[in-house]
Coordinates of C-alpha atoms in Angstrom, one line a residue:
M93 CA 10.9 0.4 9.0
L94 CA 13.4 -0.9 6.5
T95 CA 16.2 -0.8 9.2
P96 CA 19.2 -3.0 8.8
A97 CA 17.3 -5.6 10.9
R98 CA 13.6 -5.0 10.2
C99 CA 11.4 -3.9 7.3
V100 CA 8.2 -1.9 7.9
S101 CA 7.5 -0.9 4.3
L102 CA 9.3 -1.6 1.2
L103 CA 10.5 0.9 -1.4
L104 CA 10.0 -0.7 -4.6
V105 CA 12.0 1.1 -7.1
V106 CA 11.3 -0.9 -10.3
A107 CA 7.9 -2.6 -10.6
D108 CA 7.1 -5.8 -12.5
A109 CA 5.3 -4.8 -15.7
A110 CA 2.5 -7.3 -14.9
Q111 CA 1.2 -5.5 -12.1
A112 CA -1.6 -3.5 -13.4
A113 CA -4.6 -1.9 -11.5
S114 CA -6.9 -3.5 -9.1
Q115 CA -9.3 -2.2 -6.7
L116 CA -9.0 -3.1 -2.9
W117 CA -12.2 -2.8 -0.8
Q118 CA -12.1 -2.4 2.8
P119 CA -15.0 -3.5 5.1
R120 CA -16.5 -1.4 7.8
I121 CA -15.1 -1.1 11.2
T122 CA -16.2 -2.4 14.5
R123 CA -14.5 -1.3 17.8
Y124 CA -13.7 -3.7 20.6
D125 CA -10.9 -4.9 22.9
H126 CA -8.6 -7.6 21.7
L127 CA -5.8 -9.7 23.0
A128 CA -3.9 -11.3 20.0
D129 CA -1.7 -14.4 21.0
I130 CA 0.9 -15.4 18.6
G131 CA 2.0 -18.9 19.1
S132 CA 3.1 -19.6 22.7
N133 CA 5.9 -17.1 23.0
H134 CA 4.5 -13.9 21.6
T135 CA 1.6 -11.7 22.8
L136 CA 0.5 -8.4 21.3
M137 CA -0.4 -5.5 23.8
R138 CA -3.9 -5.6 24.9
R139 CA -5.5 -2.3 23.7
T140 CA -8.6 -0.6 22.4
I141 CA -8.5 -1.0 18.7
D142 CA -10.4 -0.3 15.5
E143 CA -10.2 -3.4 13.5
L144 CA -11.2 -3.8 10.0
T145 CA -13.8 -6.4 10.3
D146 CA -17.5 -7.2 9.7
P147 CA -19.2 -10.5 10.9
S148 CA -21.7 -10.3 8.0
P149 CA -21.1 -10.7 4.2
I150 CA -20.3 -7.4 2.5
D151 CA -21.3 -6.2 -0.7
A152 CA -19.4 -3.6 -2.7
R153 CA -22.0 -0.9 -2.3
S154 CA -21.3 -0.9 1.4
I155 CA -17.6 -1.1 1.5
D156 CA -15.0 1.6 1.6
K157 CA -12.2 1.4 -0.8
R158 CA -8.5 2.4 -0.2
Y159 CA -6.1 2.7 -3.0
L160 CA -2.3 2.8 -3.5
I161 CA -1.0 4.2 -6.9
R162 CA 2.1 2.0 -7.8
T163 CA 3.4 3.5 -11.0
L164 CA 5.1 1.0 -13.0
D165 CA 8.3 3.3 -13.3
L166 CA 11.1 4.5 -11.3
M167 CA 9.8 6.0 -7.9
Q168 CA 11.9 8.9 -7.1
P169 CA 12.1 10.6 -3.7
W170 CA 10.7 14.0 -3.6
P171 CA 13.3 16.7 -4.6
N172 CA 15.0 18.3 -1.6
H173 CA 13.0 16.0 0.8
E174 CA 10.0 18.2 0.4
V175 CA 6.5 17.1 -0.6
R176 CA 4.8 20.2 -2.3
Y177 CA 1.2 19.9 -2.5
C178 CA -2.0 21.7 -3.3
F179 CA -5.7 21.1 -3.1
A180 CA -7.7 20.6 -6.2
T181 CA -10.5 23.0 -5.1
P182 CA -11.3 25.2 -2.2
E183 CA -14.1 22.9 -1.0
D184 CA -11.5 20.0 -1.0
K185 CA -9.2 22.1 1.2
Q186 CA -12.0 22.9 3.6
A187 CA -13.0 19.4 3.9
L188 CA -9.5 17.8 4.2
F189 CA -7.0 20.4 5.6
Y190 CA -7.1 19.9 9.2
N191 CA -7.4 16.2 9.1
L192 CA -4.4 16.0 6.7
K193 CA -2.6 18.3 9.1
D194 CA -3.4 16.0 12.1
A195 CA -2.1 13.2 10.0
I196 CA 1.1 14.6 9.0
D197 CA 1.5 15.7 12.8
R198 CA 1.7 12.0 13.8
W199 CA 4.8 11.6 11.4
W200 CA 6.4 14.6 13.2
W201 CA 5.5 13.3 16.5
V202 CA 7.0 9.9 16.0
G203 CA 10.3 11.5 14.9
L204 CA 10.2 12.4 11.3
D205 CA 12.6 15.4 11.2
Q206 CA 10.9 18.6 10.3
S207 CA 14.2 20.3 9.6
V208 CA 14.9 17.9 6.9
Y209 CA 11.6 16.8 5.6
K210 CA 9.0 19.3 4.5
W211 CA 5.4 19.1 3.8
T212 CA 4.6 22.3 2.0
E213 CA 1.3 23.6 0.6
V214 CA 1.7 26.0 -2.3
D215 CA -0.8 28.5 -3.6
D216 CA -3.3 28.2 -6.4
N217 CA -1.3 29.9 -9.0
E218 CA 1.6 27.6 -8.5
C219 CA -0.9 24.7 -8.5
Q220 CA -1.9 25.6 -11.8
S221 CA 1.5 26.5 -13.4
H222 CA 3.5 23.5 -11.9
R223 CA 0.7 20.8 -11.6
S224 CA 2.8 18.1 -13.1
T225 CA 5.5 18.3 -10.3
L226 CA 3.1 18.8 -7.4
L227 CA 1.0 16.4 -5.2
L228 CA -2.5 17.3 -6.0
V229 CA -4.8 16.5 -3.1
K230 CA -8.4 15.6 -3.9
R231 CA -11.5 14.7 -1.7
G232 CA -12.9 11.3 -2.6
R233 CA -16.5 11.3 -3.6
D234 CA -19.0 8.5 -4.0
G235 CA -17.0 6.0 -2.3
A236 CA -13.8 6.8 -4.3
G237 CA -11.9 5.9 -1.4
H238 CA -8.1 6.6 -0.9
T239 CA -5.5 7.0 -3.6
T240 CA -1.9 8.0 -3.5
T241 CA 1.0 8.1 -5.9
T242 CA 3.9 6.4 -4.3
G243 CA 6.8 8.9 -4.1
Y244 CA 7.5 11.5 -6.7
I245 CA 6.6 10.7 -10.1
P246 CA 6.2 13.8 -12.7
A247 CA 3.6 13.8 -15.4
D248 CA 4.5 11.4 -18.3
S249 CA 2.5 11.8 -21.5
S250 CA 3.5 8.3 -22.7
T251 CA 1.6 6.7 -19.8
G252 CA -1.0 9.2 -19.2
S253 CA 0.2 10.3 -15.8
E254 CA -0.6 14.0 -15.0
G255 CA 1.5 13.9 -11.9
P256 CA 1.5 12.8 -8.1
V257 CA -2.1 12.7 -6.7
M258 CA -3.6 11.8 -3.5
I259 CA -7.3 11.2 -3.1
L260 CA -8.8 11.2 0.5
D261 CA -12.0 9.9 1.6
D262 CA -13.1 12.2 4.7
T263 CA -16.1 10.0 5.7
D264 CA -15.9 9.5 9.4
W265 CA -16.8 5.8 9.0
G266 CA -14.3 4.4 11.4
G267 CA -13.9 7.0 14.0
Y268 CA -11.5 9.9 14.0
D269 CA -8.3 7.8 15.0
N270 CA -8.9 5.5 12.0
K271 CA -9.6 8.3 9.6
I272 CA -6.4 10.1 10.6
G273 CA -4.4 7.0 10.8
T274 CA -5.6 6.0 7.3
F275 CA -4.5 9.5 6.1
A276 CA -1.2 9.1 7.9
H277 CA -0.8 5.6 5.9
E278 CA -1.5 7.4 2.6
I279 CA 1.1 10.0 3.6
G280 CA 3.7 7.2 4.2
H281 CA 3.1 6.3 0.4
A282 CA 3.5 9.8 -0.7
W283 CA 6.9 9.8 0.9
G284 CA 7.7 6.5 -0.9
L285 CA 6.8 3.6 1.3
F286 CA 5.1 0.4 0.5
H287 CA 3.5 -2.3 2.6
E288 CA 5.3 -4.2 5.3
H289 CA 3.5 -7.4 4.6
Q290 CA 4.6 -7.5 0.9
N291 CA 8.2 -7.9 1.8
P292 CA 9.3 -11.0 0.0
N293 CA 11.6 -11.9 3.1
F294 CA 8.5 -12.7 5.0
W295 CA 7.0 -15.4 2.8
R296 CA 7.6 -19.0 2.6
I297 CA 8.8 -20.1 -0.8
E298 CA 7.9 -23.6 0.1
D299 CA 4.2 -22.7 0.0
G300 CA 4.5 -21.8 -3.8
F301 CA 4.4 -18.1 -3.5
V302 CA 6.1 -16.3 -6.4
D303 CA 8.7 -13.9 -5.4
A304 CA 8.9 -15.5 -1.9
N305 CA 12.3 -15.3 -0.4
F306 CA 12.7 -18.1 2.3
G307 CA 10.8 -16.3 4.9
T308 CA 8.8 -17.8 7.9
V309 CA 6.0 -15.4 8.6
F310 CA 3.4 -15.7 6.0
G311 CA 2.2 -18.7 4.2
N312 CA -0.8 -20.9 3.3
D313 CA -1.8 -21.2 7.0
N314 CA -2.2 -17.5 7.5
F315 CA -3.0 -16.0 4.1
H316 CA -6.6 -16.8 3.3
C317 CA -6.9 -15.6 -0.2
E318 CA -10.4 -17.2 -0.7
N319 CA -11.8 -14.6 1.8
L320 CA -10.9 -11.6 -0.4
V321 CA -13.7 -9.5 -2.3
G322 CA -13.7 -10.7 -5.9
Y323 CA -12.1 -14.2 -5.4
D324 CA -14.7 -16.2 -7.1
T325 CA -14.8 -13.8 -10.1
A326 CA -11.1 -13.6 -10.5
L327 CA -10.7 -17.3 -10.0
A328 CA -13.2 -18.2 -12.7
A329 CA -11.6 -15.7 -15.3
A330 CA -8.2 -17.0 -14.5
Q331 CA -9.1 -20.7 -14.8
A332 CA -10.8 -19.9 -18.1
D333 CA -7.5 -18.5 -19.5
L334 CA -4.9 -20.6 -17.7
G335 CA -6.7 -23.9 -16.7
P336 CA -7.8 -25.2 -13.3
E337 CA -4.4 -25.2 -11.8
G338 CA -2.9 -22.1 -13.5
G339 CA -6.0 -20.2 -12.3
K340 CA -4.9 -20.7 -8.6
D341 CA -1.9 -18.3 -9.3
I342 CA -4.1 -15.5 -8.7
C343 CA -3.3 -16.3 -5.0
K344 CA 0.4 -16.9 -5.4
S345 CA 1.6 -14.5 -8.1
V346 CA 1.1 -10.7 -7.4
A347 CA 1.5 -10.2 -11.2
T348 CA -1.3 -12.8 -11.9
A349 CA -3.5 -11.2 -9.3
G350 CA -2.9 -7.9 -11.0
Q351 CA -3.6 -9.1 -14.3
Y352 CA -7.2 -10.3 -13.2
H353 CA -7.8 -7.0 -11.1
F354 CA -7.8 -9.1 -8.0
A355 CA -7.1 -7.6 -4.5
A356 CA -4.5 -10.4 -3.6
D357 CA -2.0 -8.2 -5.4
A358 CA -1.9 -5.9 -2.6
F359 CA -1.0 -8.6 0.0
L360 CA 1.4 -11.0 -1.9
P361 CA 5.1 -10.7 -1.8
W362 CA 6.1 -8.3 -4.5
T363 CA 9.8 -8.4 -6.0
P364 CA 10.6 -5.8 -8.7
S365 CA 14.0 -5.5 -10.3
I366 CA 15.2 -3.5 -7.5
V367 CA 14.0 -3.7 -4.0
F368 CA 15.4 -2.2 -0.8
A369 CA 14.7 -4.7 2.1
P370 CA 16.8 -5.8 5.0
P371 CA 17.5 -9.6 5.3
G372 CA 15.2 -10.4 8.2
H373 CA 12.8 -13.4 7.5
N374 CA 11.2 -14.1 10.9
F375 CA 8.3 -13.0 13.2
A376 CA 10.7 -10.6 15.1
D377 CA 11.7 -8.8 11.9
V378 CA 8.1 -7.6 11.2
D379 CA 7.1 -4.3 12.8
W380 CA 3.4 -5.4 13.7
T381 CA 2.6 -1.9 14.7
S382 CA 3.7 -0.1 11.5
I383 CA 1.2 2.2 9.9
M384 CA 2.0 0.5 6.6
I385 CA 0.7 -3.0 7.5
Y386 CA -2.7 -4.3 6.5
P387 CA -5.2 -5.3 9.3
S388 CA -6.4 -8.8 9.2
H389 CA -9.6 -8.2 7.9
T390 CA -8.8 -5.8 5.0
S391 CA -10.8 -6.6 1.9
S392 CA -12.6 -9.4 3.6
S393 CA -15.7 -10.5 1.6
N394 CA -17.2 -12.5 4.5
G395 CA -15.9 -11.2 7.8
L396 CA -13.1 -13.7 8.1
P397 CA -9.5 -12.7 8.2
V398 CA -7.6 -12.4 5.0
I399 CA -4.1 -12.3 6.5
T400 CA -3.0 -13.0 10.1
A401 CA 0.3 -13.2 12.2
P402 CA 1.7 -16.8 12.8
G403 CA -0.8 -18.9 14.8
G404 CA -3.8 -17.1 13.7
A405 CA -3.4 -13.8 15.7
I406 CA -5.4 -10.9 14.3
I407 CA -3.2 -8.0 12.9
V408 CA -4.9 -5.0 14.2
Q409 CA -5.4 -1.5 12.7
N410 CA -2.5 0.8 13.5
H411 CA -3.1 4.7 13.7
Y412 CA 0.3 6.0 14.2
P413 CA 3.7 5.5 12.3
T414 CA 6.4 3.9 14.4
P415 CA 10.2 4.8 14.5
Q416 CA 10.9 2.0 12.0
D417 CA 8.5 3.7 9.4
V418 CA 10.5 6.8 10.0
T419 CA 13.6 4.9 9.5
G420 CA 12.3 3.6 6.2
I421 CA 11.7 7.0 4.9
N422 CA 15.3 8.1 5.9
L423 CA 16.5 5.2 3.9
V424 CA 14.5 6.2 0.9
Y425 CA 16.0 9.6 0.9
T426 CA 19.5 8.6 1.5
T427 CA 20.0 5.5 -0.6
P428 CA 21.8 6.4 -4.0
M429 CA 19.4 5.6 -6.8
Q430 CA 21.4 5.3 -9.8
N431 CA 22.3 2.6 -12.5
L432 CA 18.9 1.3 -11.9
G433 CA 17.6 1.3 -15.6
P434 CA 16.7 0.7 -18.0
F435 CA 13.3 1.2 -16.4
L436 CA 9.9 0.0 -17.5
N437 CA 9.0 3.0 -19.3
Q438 CA 12.2 3.0 -21.3
A439 CA 12.4 1.1 -24.7
G440 CA 15.4 -0.8 -23.5
N441 CA 13.6 -2.6 -21.0
S442 CA 12.4 -6.2 -22.0
Q443 CA 8.9 -5.5 -20.5
F444 CA 8.4 -1.9 -22.3
N445 CA 5.6 -3.2 -24.4
S446 CA 3.6 -5.0 -21.7
F447 CA 4.3 -1.9 -19.3
Q448 CA 2.7 0.5 -22.0
S449 CA -0.3 -1.6 -22.4
L450 CA -1.0 -2.2 -18.9
Y451 CA -0.3 1.2 -17.6
K452 CA -2.5 2.9 -20.1
Q453 CA -5.4 0.6 -19.0
S454 CA -4.7 1.1 -15.3
R455 CA -3.7 4.7 -15.4
G456 CA -1.2 3.7 -12.8
E457 CA -3.7 2.7 -10.1
K458 CA -2.8 -0.3 -7.9
G459 CA -5.2 -1.6 -5.1
C460 CA -3.7 -1.0 -1.6

């Protein structure tokens, strides 16, 4: 990921102020063997997969959520390459500890260097006294789903942030591999990684996607925005404000989608003021097996794919990080992060007022 030639997940250092919170729903999982053909020249490996799909319409009460917090501020690497965390309650630790350990082990297995990167639990006393600088791990309840602060963002009273947080749903709704894979995905966010599929370099600018950067991978033929949960509601609200044509921007602009709390904001290309991304624009530049890429049916309201590979091939659920994902973390922690301001939470930024308003409404949550 984020190699000189490939991008698995984006590290987005400064976010667009218009991107507020939205909920992203994930349908239940069915298991089957799948052979995905991509055009005439590319074939994905045949294997047994857990794919996010459901042939029947889904209502919100039966759908699982997964969140990613995108704090609209500077996303910093964790000091000394160490994620220091604690559990919110003893019950949360009992429910999550071993699954979280299995998930971080998947990162070690694929090559994240344990002598450099540390995943360290602290005791209850330190959890209380240093909460603002620790990752607080909580068990999701009542369908709360998965939530993770991206990277290290300490508490900030001006935005209401109390410090980094990770909320994990330990419901075994997709089988063990899917659950641990989802935890591993959230760990990727905790280290500072964003989504592979939102790399602007992969999106076709000629199809009208705001922030697209002359890509050839994703466009009108394989991003099916109308299949997303909440599409009709978001479209009606946007058209009431922006007119019939302007309302369609919920499927073209990540900022507009976020404004209307619509799940497309977790799919569309997203270019903040600063983006670390390699120059690749084509099929071969995508790591289709990344832990940080969405399966095709994520957030589908009707069992139809939301996003596919070129030619309509289904993107499957991945359960393990890839070496490119590890390379992405290495890049996050070795790239100098200076002279990047003024940031959105600083008065010198032209978007400061918008940022303050949107952040306080969303509490920093961003659907993912």
